Amino acid sequence: MGETKTLLRIAALALMWGSSFFWIKLGLEALSPVQLVLARLVLGAVVLLALCLIGRRSLPAEKRTWGHLLVAAFFHNALPFLLFAVGETTVDSGITGVLNSTTPLWVLVVAPFLGVSNRMNATRIAGLVVGLGGILLIFAPWQASGLLSWGALACLAAAASYGFAFVYEGRYLSNTSSSPYAIAAGQMLLATGFLVLAMPFGGFTPVHLSPVALIAVVILGLGSTGIAFALNYQLLASEGAVAASVVGYLLPVVSVLLGAVFLHEQLNLRVIAGMVVVLLGVALTRLQRKPAAAPEEELTPA
């Protein structure tokens, strides 16, 4: 039952975060990167505070928890959200998808430095490598432009920031006395504060809202930010940073399927093969070792 809940959370996160780059693209047609991220964070905070109110959960009371939330808000929300929004103004979506999918690998790099057990074995490491190979098959970055650019560097820095944040949250915020909703709400409020401070850097440009852009920003804030980060903390608490970050491999699969269903984009054999390889890689990361069988007791003659 626990594994079923974990898989459902992974699927829900993949759906919400996998569609976020699409909503960002639409939102940037009306807002600057700073404006878009600020709107996203405000809406996400509203959702999470409402969930706390409905569930009668109070925000964290410990000063130490708020200190950890300050770090998480910067490295998991304010900084990478802004870097991806800036990167998407100049980089192909395929490049963005590949660079974002390096997050699980950054988790492996960061975990030892924070003294976090990453629960890894050879099979799970192979799953991460196979999954990244599938991402490369889907996007074929060698065919895209912008791989060597400041926008691509911004996206890679955002993925590294996500990797650090997953490990940090798993280390300091996944086992607090507060509920996942309260932790996520506090984090979103602090991230909103960071973006308010960034308003002088492109936050006061003219806004050209359209119905499509407005709907995109609302979905991005309510679903891909508010609800998604509550699920993220539930996944961190039950499975750890590596499992939570593996969701990043599923995001391109979701985005490709959404493009095929709603935008009538063509699926070729390379993309389909890449999706199959990604799913195989994720499956490998979910394999559990069988407990060693207890040695049989030797029978001694009476």
GROMACS .gro file of C-alpha atoms in nm:
model
  302
    1MET     CA    1   0.000   0.000   0.000
    2GLY     CA    2   0.288   0.233   0.082
    3GLU     CA    3   0.450   0.171  -0.256
    4THR     CA    4   0.119   0.243  -0.431
    5LYS     CA    5   0.092   0.580  -0.254
    6THR     CA    6   0.450   0.659  -0.350
    7LEU     CA    7   0.388   0.578  -0.716
    8LEU     CA    8   0.072   0.789  -0.719
    9ARG     CA    9   0.262   1.084  -0.571
   10ILE     CA   10   0.539   1.041  -0.827
   11ALA     CA   11   0.282   1.028  -1.110
   12ALA     CA   12   0.098   1.337  -0.982
   13LEU     CA   13   0.421   1.533  -0.944
   14ALA     CA   14   0.535   1.428  -1.290
   15LEU     CA   15   0.207   1.550  -1.437
   16MET     CA   16   0.214   1.886  -1.258
   17TRP     CA   17   0.585   1.960  -1.296
   18GLY     CA   18   0.599   1.806  -1.644
   19SER     CA   19   0.346   2.058  -1.771
   20SER     CA   20   0.507   2.355  -1.593
   21PHE     CA   21   0.748   2.443  -1.876
   22PHE     CA   22   0.451   2.466  -2.111
   23TRP     CA   23   0.269   2.705  -1.875
   24ILE     CA   24   0.588   2.908  -1.827
   25LYS     CA   25   0.622   2.954  -2.203
   26LEU     CA   26   0.265   3.082  -2.226
   27GLY     CA   27   0.302   3.304  -1.921
   28LEU     CA   28   0.619   3.469  -2.054
   29GLU     CA   29   0.417   3.605  -2.344
   30ALA     CA   30   0.253   3.844  -2.097
   31LEU     CA   31   0.489   3.876  -1.800
   32SER     CA   32   0.859   3.923  -1.738
   33PRO     CA   33   1.045   3.636  -1.568
   34VAL     CA   34   1.038   3.812  -1.230
   35GLN     CA   35   0.667   3.891  -1.259
   36LEU     CA   36   0.585   3.535  -1.365
   37VAL     CA   37   0.775   3.374  -1.078
   38LEU     CA   38   0.628   3.615  -0.823
   39ALA     CA   39   0.273   3.539  -0.942
   40ARG     CA   40   0.350   3.166  -0.935
   41LEU     CA   41   0.478   3.181  -0.577
   42VAL     CA   42   0.191   3.397  -0.448
   43LEU     CA   43  -0.068   3.158  -0.593
   44GLY     CA   44   0.121   2.858  -0.458
   45ALA     CA   45   0.132   3.015  -0.112
   46VAL     CA   46  -0.244   3.083  -0.124
   47VAL     CA   47  -0.316   2.716  -0.203
   48LEU     CA   48  -0.091   2.586   0.073
   49LEU     CA   49  -0.224   2.828   0.334
   50ALA     CA   50  -0.577   2.723   0.239
   51LEU     CA   51  -0.482   2.356   0.285
   52CYS     CA   52  -0.339   2.441   0.628
   53LEU     CA   53  -0.656   2.624   0.720
   54ILE     CA   54  -0.882   2.342   0.605
   55GLY     CA   55  -0.673   2.081   0.786
   56ARG     CA   56  -0.629   2.304   1.094
   57ARG     CA   57  -0.253   2.287   1.063
   58SER     CA   58  -0.045   2.576   1.193
   59LEU     CA   59   0.275   2.704   1.039
   60PRO     CA   60   0.602   2.582   1.195
   61ALA     CA   61   0.680   2.735   1.535
   62GLU     CA   62   1.049   2.647   1.570
   63LYS     CA   63   1.301   2.916   1.472
   64ARG     CA   64   1.541   2.647   1.350
   65THR     CA   65   1.278   2.516   1.107
   66TRP     CA   66   1.227   2.864   0.964
   67GLY     CA   67   1.603   2.895   0.916
   68HIS     CA   68   1.608   2.574   0.713
   69LEU     CA   69   1.300   2.691   0.522
   70LEU     CA   70   1.484   3.010   0.428
   71VAL     CA   71   1.757   2.804   0.259
   72ALA     CA   72   1.502   2.573   0.090
   73ALA     CA   73   1.294   2.867  -0.033
   74PHE     CA   74   1.594   3.021  -0.203
   75PHE     CA   75   1.742   2.707  -0.362
   76HIS     CA   76   1.419   2.520  -0.447
   77ASN     CA   77   1.194   2.810  -0.543
   78ALA     CA   78   1.322   3.162  -0.588
   79LEU     CA   79   1.656   3.091  -0.758
   80PRO     CA   80   1.573   2.796  -0.990
   81PHE     CA   81   1.225   2.927  -1.083
   82LEU     CA   82   1.386   3.253  -1.193
   83LEU     CA   83   1.677   3.083  -1.370
   84PHE     CA   84   1.445   2.857  -1.571
   85ALA     CA   85   1.217   3.150  -1.660
   86VAL     CA   86   1.521   3.346  -1.782
   87GLY     CA   87   1.664   3.043  -1.962
   88GLU     CA   88   1.341   2.968  -2.148
   89THR     CA   89   1.350   3.309  -2.312
   90THR     CA   90   1.651   3.202  -2.522
   91VAL     CA   91   1.687   2.821  -2.504
   92ASP     CA   92   1.497   2.551  -2.694
   93SER     CA   93   1.257   2.350  -2.482
   94GLY     CA   94   1.451   2.033  -2.565
   95ILE     CA   95   1.768   2.174  -2.412
   96THR     CA   96   1.572   2.288  -2.108
   97GLY     CA   97   1.426   1.940  -2.063
   98VAL     CA   98   1.765   1.767  -2.082
   99LEU     CA   99   1.932   2.008  -1.840
  100ASN     CA  100   1.643   1.990  -1.593
  101SER     CA  101   1.668   1.611  -1.600
  102THR     CA  102   2.021   1.621  -1.458
  103THR     CA  103   1.867   1.694  -1.115
  104PRO     CA  104   1.888   1.331  -0.986
  105LEU     CA  105   2.256   1.323  -1.076
  106TRP     CA  106   2.317   1.646  -0.883
  107VAL     CA  107   2.144   1.482  -0.585
  108LEU     CA  108   2.402   1.203  -0.596
  109VAL     CA  109   2.683   1.459  -0.600
  110VAL     CA  110   2.547   1.672  -0.316
  111ALA     CA  111   2.424   1.399  -0.077
  112PRO     CA  112   2.765   1.294   0.062
  113PHE     CA  113   2.858   1.656   0.141
  114LEU     CA  114   2.548   1.698   0.359
  115GLY     CA  115   2.593   1.363   0.528
  116VAL     CA  116   2.276   1.220   0.378
  117SER     CA  117   2.235   0.852   0.304
  118ASN     CA  118   2.108   0.832  -0.054
  119ARG     CA  119   1.984   0.473  -0.022
  120MET     CA  120   2.162   0.387  -0.345
  121ASN     CA  121   2.285   0.056  -0.479
  122ALA     CA  122   2.424  -0.050  -0.814
  123THR     CA  123   2.078  -0.115  -0.959
  124ARG     CA  124   1.945   0.228  -0.867
  125ILE     CA  125   2.256   0.404  -0.998
  126ALA     CA  126   2.214   0.209  -1.323
  127GLY     CA  127   1.852   0.327  -1.331
  128LEU     CA  128   1.962   0.691  -1.309
  129VAL     CA  129   2.211   0.645  -1.592
  130VAL     CA  130   1.956   0.460  -1.809
  131GLY     CA  131   1.696   0.729  -1.739
  132LEU     CA  132   1.932   1.005  -1.847
  133GLY     CA  133   2.006   0.808  -2.165
  134GLY     CA  134   1.633   0.800  -2.237
  135ILE     CA  135   1.612   1.178  -2.190
  136LEU     CA  136   1.889   1.225  -2.445
  137LEU     CA  137   1.701   1.001  -2.691
  138ILE     CA  138   1.379   1.200  -2.648
  139PHE     CA  139   1.529   1.545  -2.699
  140ALA     CA  140   1.834   1.473  -2.918
  141PRO     CA  141   2.010   1.788  -2.793
  142TRP     CA  142   2.274   1.750  -3.064
  143GLN     CA  143   2.005   1.858  -3.312
  144ALA     CA  144   1.897   2.168  -3.115
  145SER     CA  145   2.047   2.512  -3.095
  146GLY     CA  146   2.150   2.695  -2.781
  147LEU     CA  147   2.335   2.414  -2.604
  148LEU     CA  148   2.635   2.641  -2.544
  149SER     CA  149   2.470   2.962  -2.427
  150TRP     CA  150   2.402   3.169  -2.118
  151GLY     CA  151   2.044   3.046  -2.119
  152ALA     CA  152   2.156   2.682  -2.110
  153LEU     CA  153   2.400   2.766  -1.830
  154ALA     CA  154   2.113   2.923  -1.634
  155CYS     CA  155   1.904   2.606  -1.677
  156LEU     CA  156   2.195   2.385  -1.568
  157ALA     CA  157   2.248   2.603  -1.259
  158ALA     CA  158   1.877   2.572  -1.182
  159ALA     CA  159   1.896   2.192  -1.201
  160ALA     CA  160   2.198   2.194  -0.967
  161SER     CA  161   2.004   2.418  -0.730
  162TYR     CA  162   1.715   2.168  -0.734
  163GLY     CA  163   1.959   1.887  -0.658
  164PHE     CA  164   2.098   2.070  -0.356
  165ALA     CA  165   1.747   2.160  -0.238
  166PHE     CA  166   1.618   1.801  -0.253
  167VAL     CA  167   1.905   1.680  -0.037
  168TYR     CA  168   1.881   1.973   0.205
  169GLU     CA  169   1.506   1.930   0.249
  170GLY     CA  170   1.544   1.558   0.298
  171ARG     CA  171   1.812   1.621   0.561
  172TYR     CA  172   1.651   1.902   0.760
  173LEU     CA  173   1.281   1.936   0.675
  174SER     CA  174   1.136   1.593   0.598
  175ASN     CA  175   1.104   1.477   0.958
  176THR     CA  176   0.984   1.785   1.144
  177SER     CA  177   0.680   1.791   1.371
  178SER     CA  178   0.495   2.012   1.122
  179SER     CA  179   0.278   1.875   0.843
  180PRO     CA  180   0.401   1.873   0.479
  181TYR     CA  181   0.138   2.138   0.400
  182ALA     CA  182   0.269   2.370   0.674
  183ILE     CA  183   0.633   2.319   0.572
  184ALA     CA  184   0.555   2.386   0.205
  185ALA     CA  185   0.343   2.692   0.293
  186GLY     CA  186   0.620   2.845   0.502
  187GLN     CA  187   0.871   2.780   0.226
  188MET     CA  188   0.646   2.940  -0.036
  189LEU     CA  189   0.593   3.252   0.178
  190LEU     CA  190   0.967   3.300   0.219
  191ALA     CA  191   1.026   3.243  -0.153
  192THR     CA  192   0.766   3.509  -0.228
  193GLY     CA  193   0.965   3.748  -0.009
  194PHE     CA  194   1.280   3.677  -0.212
  195LEU     CA  195   1.097   3.762  -0.535
  196VAL     CA  196   0.960   4.085  -0.391
  197LEU     CA  197   1.322   4.186  -0.329
  198ALA     CA  198   1.399   4.102  -0.694
  199MET     CA  199   1.123   4.326  -0.831
  200PRO     CA  200   1.361   4.614  -0.921
  201PHE     CA  201   1.532   4.376  -1.167
  202GLY     CA  202   1.264   4.347  -1.434
  203GLY     CA  203   0.958   4.334  -1.211
  204PHE     CA  204   0.812   4.668  -1.319
  205THR     CA  205   0.800   4.616  -1.695
  206PRO     CA  206   0.462   4.661  -1.868
  207VAL     CA  207   0.221   4.367  -1.839
  208HIS     CA  208   0.028   4.247  -2.146
  209LEU     CA  209  -0.218   3.999  -2.004
  210SER     CA  210  -0.425   3.776  -2.228
  211PRO     CA  211  -0.680   3.509  -2.130
  212VAL     CA  212  -0.440   3.229  -2.232
  213ALA     CA  213  -0.146   3.372  -2.036
  214LEU     CA  214  -0.367   3.436  -1.733
  215ILE     CA  215  -0.496   3.077  -1.731
  216ALA     CA  216  -0.140   2.948  -1.772
  217VAL     CA  217  -0.014   3.147  -1.472
  218VAL     CA  218  -0.306   3.036  -1.255
  219ILE     CA  219  -0.251   2.666  -1.337
  220LEU     CA  220   0.124   2.708  -1.286
  221GLY     CA  221   0.073   2.864  -0.943
  222LEU     CA  222  -0.210   2.654  -0.807
  223GLY     CA  223  -0.115   2.311  -0.938
  224SER     CA  224   0.250   2.303  -1.040
  225THR     CA  225   0.357   2.503  -0.735
  226GLY     CA  226   0.110   2.487  -0.447
  227ILE     CA  227  -0.021   2.132  -0.461
  228ALA     CA  228   0.301   1.995  -0.612
  229PHE     CA  229   0.522   2.112  -0.327
  230ALA     CA  230   0.291   1.965  -0.066
  231LEU     CA  231   0.324   1.629  -0.245
  232ASN     CA  232   0.699   1.682  -0.272
  233TYR     CA  233   0.739   1.696   0.105
  234GLN     CA  234   0.524   1.387   0.151
  235LEU     CA  235   0.749   1.204  -0.096
  236LEU     CA  236   1.066   1.330   0.072
  237ALA     CA  237   0.945   1.208   0.410
  238SER     CA  238   0.860   0.860   0.284
  239GLU     CA  239   1.127   0.794   0.021
  240GLY     CA  240   1.417   1.037   0.053
  241ALA     CA  241   1.583   1.287  -0.181
  242VAL     CA  242   1.689   1.053  -0.462
  243ALA     CA  243   1.341   0.906  -0.508
  244ALA     CA  244   1.185   1.252  -0.502
  245SER     CA  245   1.431   1.383  -0.761
  246VAL     CA  246   1.367   1.087  -0.996
  247VAL     CA  247   1.039   1.261  -1.082
  248GLY     CA  248   1.257   1.484  -1.301
  249TYR     CA  249   1.310   1.197  -1.544
  250LEU     CA  250   0.935   1.161  -1.595
  251LEU     CA  251   0.876   1.529  -1.676
  252PRO     CA  252   0.984   1.502  -2.042
  253VAL     CA  253   0.763   1.196  -2.088
  254VAL     CA  254   0.466   1.398  -1.963
  255SER     CA  255   0.550   1.701  -2.176
  256VAL     CA  256   0.592   1.490  -2.491
  257LEU     CA  257   0.260   1.312  -2.433
  258LEU     CA  258   0.082   1.642  -2.367
  259GLY     CA  259   0.224   1.781  -2.689
  260ALA     CA  260   0.105   1.477  -2.884
  261VAL     CA  261  -0.247   1.482  -2.735
  262PHE     CA  262  -0.322   1.856  -2.722
  263LEU     CA  263  -0.088   2.010  -2.980
  264HIS     CA  264  -0.096   1.721  -3.228
  265GLU     CA  265   0.284   1.695  -3.229
  266GLN     CA  266   0.424   1.390  -3.404
  267LEU     CA  267   0.586   1.106  -3.211
  268ASN     CA  268   0.869   0.935  -3.400
  269LEU     CA  269   1.037   0.606  -3.315
  270ARG     CA  270   1.333   0.778  -3.146
  271VAL     CA  271   1.107   0.968  -2.905
  272ILE     CA  272   0.897   0.659  -2.829
  273ALA     CA  273   1.213   0.456  -2.767
  274GLY     CA  274   1.341   0.730  -2.538
  275MET     CA  275   1.020   0.726  -2.336
  276VAL     CA  276   1.045   0.348  -2.295
  277VAL     CA  277   1.407   0.380  -2.180
  278VAL     CA  278   1.313   0.652  -1.929
  279LEU     CA  279   1.038   0.436  -1.780
  280LEU     CA  280   1.282   0.144  -1.760
  281GLY     CA  281   1.533   0.362  -1.578
  282VAL     CA  282   1.272   0.484  -1.329
  283ALA     CA  283   1.158   0.124  -1.275
  284LEU     CA  284   1.516   0.025  -1.189
  285THR     CA  285   1.534   0.299  -0.925
  286ARG     CA  286   1.219   0.157  -0.764
  287LEU     CA  287   1.349  -0.200  -0.729
  288GLN     CA  288   1.372  -0.311  -0.369
  289ARG     CA  289   1.630  -0.553  -0.242
  290LYS     CA  290   1.484  -0.872  -0.103
  291PRO     CA  291   1.577  -0.922   0.261
  292ALA     CA  292   1.835  -1.189   0.312
  293ALA     CA  293   1.684  -1.519   0.413
  294ALA     CA  294   1.750  -1.622   0.769
  295PRO     CA  295   1.992  -1.917   0.791
  296GLU     CA  296   1.821  -2.244   0.864
  297GLU     CA  297   1.889  -2.386   1.203
  298GLU     CA  298   2.096  -2.702   1.198
  299LEU     CA  299   1.920  -3.006   1.332
  300THR     CA  300   2.113  -3.189   1.599
  301PRO     CA  301   2.034  -3.545   1.695
  302ALA     CA  302   1.847  -3.583   2.020
   0.00000   0.00000   0.00000
